[in-house]
Amino acid sequence: MSDRVHIVEVGPRDGLQNEKTAVSVADRIAFVEALIGAGLTSVEVGAFVSPKAIPQMVGSAEVLRGVSHHTNCELPVLVPNERGYEASQAAGAKLIAVFAAASESFSRANINCSIAESIDRFKPVLARARADGVRVRGYISTVLGCPYEGEVKPQAVVDVAKVLWDLGCYEISLGDTIGVGTPLKARHLLRAVAGHVPMAKLAMHFHDTYGQALANLYAGMEEGCRVVDSAAGGLGGCPYAPGATGNVATEDVVYMLEGMGIVTGVDMAKLVAATNVVSGLIGRPPVSRVAAALNAKRAAK
Ligand code: HMG
Ligand code: MG
């Protein structure tokens, strides 16, 4: 467990995409800057999706342009189709993420097409990205359960993971979109997918709806997975996953890892400060237990 863990901060995208209060481009740029200032080296900055579907991500081009001077950081953006790819390239994206699902109903609700159709949409995106030297991450949603269909079999995840990997995604991020997974299921899933995609190329993207995300991450780490998606303050959710709450909080992940002797390079005080600013903007306190504890400690001084 003593080796490195790579954290992909998804707060400015997953964290804000479901908030009732839209956060301005200037404030999103400041949020990304604060996260990078706290030591995070991968920060997902936005999404080139339909403004009708996700109005919160309007202005992602400006956000990306506003932070792209951080050439030593990965700044991924979500791309659902060729139109999104073109917009991402006009904004200078060097790293994009396509997003599929392991369950048909969620695929339909989220991106208005079947899983097979979504793969057909991604094929030209991946081909163009390869030609343009753009790296592509592949997300799979509903890997441990679907809001519409319930249980999702690991084989369904394996099938999609294999396709995305064969198409050229450099990393596959496994999304427990509604946070229903438990540690043994997470472990079983990682083992199943790692039979087809190298464990080093898998990421854990666990929402914390049922309070299981840290335990699931730990189980995945025991299997050898070393990439964790998280959101500052525990922000997050997906409009097409009713009831689903935030991603596992970056503060909680950093606290756990550092406590295990794993150096993250993240400055906790700066991270909590970034979280507090965005919490003020959206008008609610951070969900992160660690941020809440540190804020309480500071207030008591
Ligand atoms: P569609 O209706 O099938 O596509 O939507 P369409 O081609 O028929 O276009 C419909 C409208 O969207 C048209 O506009 C297009 O111009 C426009 P209209 O004529 O109605 O004014 N459009 C676009 N606009 C901007 N950028 C584009 C684009 N493409 C079409 N790229 C589509 C398909 C995917 C576009 C739509 O369903 C969509 O944008 N969905 C949003 C999905 C989304 O962002 N979900 C949240 C992120 S995924 C997530 O959170 C899960 C994850 O965190 C992992 C996990 O936790 O599981 C990654
Ligand atoms: Mg998510």
GROMACS .gro file of C-alpha atoms in nm, residues 91-281:
model
  191
   91ALA     CA    1  -1.070   2.516  -2.659
   92GLY     CA    2  -0.735   2.335  -2.672
   93ALA     CA    3  -0.816   2.018  -2.473
   94LYS     CA    4  -0.527   1.772  -2.457
   95LEU     CA    5  -0.716   1.515  -2.252
   96ILE     CA    6  -1.080   1.421  -2.296
   97ALA     CA    7  -1.309   1.165  -2.136
   98VAL     CA    8  -1.582   0.972  -2.312
   99PHE     CA    9  -1.854   0.826  -2.092
  100ALA     CA   10  -2.052   0.508  -2.138
  101ALA     CA   11  -2.267   0.302  -1.902
  102ALA     CA   12  -2.293  -0.061  -1.800
  103SER     CA   13  -2.674  -0.052  -1.797
  104GLU     CA   14  -2.897   0.031  -2.092
  105SER     CA   15  -3.154   0.240  -1.902
  106PHE     CA   16  -2.891   0.469  -1.756
  107SER     CA   17  -2.722   0.507  -2.095
  108ARG     CA   18  -3.056   0.610  -2.245
  109ALA     CA   19  -3.133   0.855  -1.962
  110ASN     CA   20  -2.787   1.010  -1.951
  111ILE     CA   21  -2.684   1.033  -2.316
  112ASN     CA   22  -3.004   0.944  -2.499
  113CYS     CA   23  -2.877   0.632  -2.674
  114SER     CA   24  -2.806   0.263  -2.617
  115ILE     CA   25  -2.466   0.141  -2.501
  116ALA     CA   26  -2.387   0.015  -2.853
  117GLU     CA   27  -2.489   0.348  -3.006
  118SER     CA   28  -2.272   0.534  -2.757
  119ILE     CA   29  -1.974   0.322  -2.860
  120ASP     CA   30  -2.050   0.407  -3.224
  121ARG     CA   31  -2.044   0.776  -3.129
  122PHE     CA   32  -1.711   0.733  -2.948
  123LYS     CA   33  -1.535   0.552  -3.235
  124PRO     CA   34  -1.482   0.860  -3.454
  125VAL     CA   35  -1.395   1.063  -3.143
  126LEU     CA   36  -1.123   0.816  -3.047
  127ALA     CA   37  -0.996   0.795  -3.406
  128ARG     CA   38  -0.970   1.173  -3.432
  129ALA     CA   39  -0.814   1.199  -3.087
  130ARG     CA   40  -0.548   0.946  -3.183
  131ALA     CA   41  -0.469   1.141  -3.500
  132ASP     CA   42  -0.457   1.467  -3.302
  133GLY     CA   43  -0.242   1.328  -3.019
  134VAL     CA   44  -0.520   1.379  -2.765
  135ARG     CA   45  -0.544   1.129  -2.477
  136VAL     CA   46  -0.883   0.974  -2.402
  137ARG     CA   47  -1.007   0.847  -2.068
  138GLY     CA   48  -1.310   0.616  -2.066
  139TYR     CA   49  -1.576   0.628  -1.796
  140ILE     CA   50  -1.825   0.352  -1.730
  141SER     CA   51  -2.125   0.445  -1.516
  142THR     CA   52  -2.350   0.223  -1.303
  143VAL     CA   53  -2.075  -0.035  -1.247
  144LEU     CA   54  -2.210  -0.141  -0.906
  145GLY     CA   55  -2.578  -0.071  -0.959
  146CYS     CA   56  -2.821   0.123  -1.175
  147PRO     CA   57  -3.091   0.365  -1.054
  148TYR     CA   58  -3.336   0.212  -1.303
  149GLU     CA   59  -3.234  -0.155  -1.331
  150GLY     CA   60  -3.087  -0.232  -0.989
  151GLU     CA   61  -2.810  -0.490  -0.987
  152VAL     CA   62  -2.548  -0.474  -1.262
  153LYS     CA   63  -2.344  -0.785  -1.333
  154PRO     CA   64  -1.962  -0.745  -1.344
  155GLN     CA   65  -1.969  -0.907  -1.689
  156ALA     CA   66  -2.170  -0.613  -1.823
  157VAL     CA   67  -1.893  -0.380  -1.700
  158VAL     CA   68  -1.622  -0.605  -1.840
  159ASP     CA   69  -1.789  -0.601  -2.183
  160VAL     CA   70  -1.789  -0.220  -2.202
  161ALA     CA   71  -1.442  -0.188  -2.047
  162LYS     CA   72  -1.295  -0.422  -2.309
  163VAL     CA   73  -1.447  -0.220  -2.593
  164LEU     CA   74  -1.327   0.115  -2.455
  165TRP     CA   75  -0.981  -0.025  -2.391
  166ASP     CA   76  -0.958  -0.179  -2.738
  167LEU     CA   77  -1.069   0.152  -2.891
  168GLY     CA   78  -0.768   0.319  -2.729
  169CYS     CA   79  -0.876   0.470  -2.398
  170TYR     CA   80  -0.561   0.498  -2.184
  171GLU     CA   81  -0.752   0.450  -1.857
  172ILE     CA   82  -1.095   0.317  -1.763
  173SER     CA   83  -1.270   0.486  -1.473
  174LEU     CA   84  -1.530   0.268  -1.304
  175GLY     CA   85  -1.823   0.477  -1.181
  176ASP     CA   86  -2.040   0.370  -0.892
  177THR     CA   87  -2.277   0.643  -1.002
  178ILE     CA   88  -2.532   0.595  -0.724
  179GLY     CA   89  -2.289   0.483  -0.454
  180VAL     CA   90  -2.459   0.153  -0.380
  181GLY     CA   91  -2.147  -0.066  -0.388
  182THR     CA   92  -1.994  -0.237  -0.088
  183PRO     CA   93  -1.628  -0.342  -0.046
  184LEU     CA   94  -1.646  -0.705  -0.153
  185LYS     CA   95  -1.851  -0.615  -0.460
  186ALA     CA   96  -1.603  -0.341  -0.549
  187ARG     CA   97  -1.315  -0.585  -0.511
  188HIS     CA   98  -1.490  -0.852  -0.718
  189LEU     CA   99  -1.562  -0.599  -0.991
  190LEU     CA  100  -1.203  -0.473  -1.008
  191ARG     CA  101  -1.076  -0.829  -1.024
  192ALA     CA  102  -1.317  -0.909  -1.309
  193VAL     CA  103  -1.228  -0.600  -1.514
  194ALA     CA  104  -0.855  -0.644  -1.447
  195GLY     CA  105  -0.879  -0.975  -1.629
  196HIS     CA  106  -0.910  -0.768  -1.949
  197VAL     CA  107  -0.767  -0.422  -1.875
  198PRO     CA  108  -0.445  -0.391  -1.671
  199MET     CA  109  -0.514  -0.296  -1.308
  200ALA     CA  110  -0.271  -0.004  -1.348
  201LYS     CA  111  -0.510   0.138  -1.609
  202LEU     CA  112  -0.822   0.126  -1.394
  203ALA     CA  113  -0.959   0.409  -1.182
  204MET     CA  114  -1.219   0.404  -0.906
  205HIS     CA  115  -1.491   0.669  -0.934
  206PHE     CA  116  -1.709   0.604  -0.635
  207HIS     CA  117  -1.999   0.820  -0.525
  208ASP     CA  118  -2.068   0.815  -0.152
  209THR     CA  119  -2.447   0.800  -0.142
  210TYR     CA  120  -2.457   0.514   0.108
  211GLY     CA  121  -2.136   0.610   0.290
  212GLN     CA  122  -1.939   0.319   0.143
  213ALA     CA  123  -1.699   0.498  -0.088
  214LEU     CA  124  -1.388   0.507   0.134
  215ALA     CA  125  -1.432   0.142   0.232
  216ASN     CA  126  -1.480   0.051  -0.136
  217LEU     CA  127  -1.167   0.246  -0.232
  218TYR     CA  128  -0.966   0.070   0.033
  219ALA     CA  129  -1.089  -0.268  -0.094
  220GLY     CA  130  -0.994  -0.164  -0.448
  221MET     CA  131  -0.652  -0.056  -0.331
  222GLU     CA  132  -0.601  -0.397  -0.175
  223GLU     CA  133  -0.668  -0.538  -0.521
  224GLY     CA  134  -0.393  -0.311  -0.654
  225CYS     CA  135  -0.591  -0.021  -0.802
  226ARG     CA  136  -0.403   0.308  -0.762
  227VAL     CA  137  -0.616   0.575  -0.934
  228VAL     CA  138  -0.894   0.746  -0.739
  229ASP     CA  139  -1.148   0.999  -0.866
  230SER     CA  140  -1.277   1.230  -0.594
  231ALA     CA  141  -1.435   1.572  -0.554
  232ALA     CA  142  -1.338   1.848  -0.314
  233GLY     CA  143  -1.586   1.871  -0.030
  234GLY     CA  144  -1.771   1.561  -0.150
  235LEU     CA  145  -1.950   1.761  -0.418
  236GLY     CA  146  -2.123   1.583  -0.699
  237GLY     CA  147  -2.403   1.388  -0.848
  238CYS     CA  148  -2.561   1.316  -1.179
  239PRO     CA  149  -2.894   1.463  -1.286
  240TYR     CA  150  -2.984   1.126  -1.441
  241ALA     CA  151  -2.916   0.931  -1.122
  242PRO     CA  152  -3.204   1.034  -0.894
  243GLY     CA  153  -3.107   1.048  -0.528
  244ALA     CA  154  -2.737   0.997  -0.594
  245THR     CA  155  -2.518   1.227  -0.389
  246GLY     CA  156  -2.160   1.339  -0.416
  247ASN     CA  157  -1.834   1.178  -0.507
  248VAL     CA  158  -1.610   1.057  -0.232
  249ALA     CA  159  -1.455   1.372  -0.085
  250THR     CA  160  -1.097   1.450  -0.184
  251GLU     CA  161  -1.025   1.562   0.174
  252ASP     CA  162  -1.139   1.224   0.309
  253VAL     CA  163  -0.931   1.035   0.050
  254VAL     CA  164  -0.622   1.245   0.122
  255TYR     CA  165  -0.666   1.202   0.498
  256MET     CA  166  -0.697   0.824   0.462
  257LEU     CA  167  -0.400   0.793   0.226
  258GLU     CA  168  -0.169   1.020   0.425
  259GLY     CA  169  -0.270   0.831   0.739
  260MET     CA  170  -0.154   0.513   0.565
  261GLY     CA  171   0.181   0.670   0.482
  262ILE     CA  172   0.095   0.735   0.118
  263VAL     CA  173   0.219   1.077   0.010
  264THR     CA  174  -0.041   1.261  -0.199
  265GLY     CA  175   0.132   1.596  -0.246
  266VAL     CA  176  -0.194   1.764  -0.147
  267ASP     CA  177  -0.191   2.050   0.105
  268MET     CA  178  -0.497   1.980   0.320
  269ALA     CA  179  -0.538   2.336   0.449
  270LYS     CA  180  -0.538   2.475   0.094
  271LEU     CA  181  -0.777   2.203  -0.022
  272VAL     CA  182  -1.025   2.279   0.258
  273ALA     CA  183  -0.995   2.650   0.179
  274ALA     CA  184  -1.085   2.577  -0.187
  275THR     CA  185  -1.380   2.367  -0.070
  276ASN     CA  186  -1.501   2.639   0.166
  277VAL     CA  187  -1.504   2.899  -0.110
  278VAL     CA  188  -1.711   2.680  -0.342
  279SER     CA  189  -1.940   2.580  -0.055
  280GLY     CA  190  -2.011   2.949  -0.002
  281LEU     CA  191  -2.096   2.986  -0.370
   0.00000   0.00000   0.00000
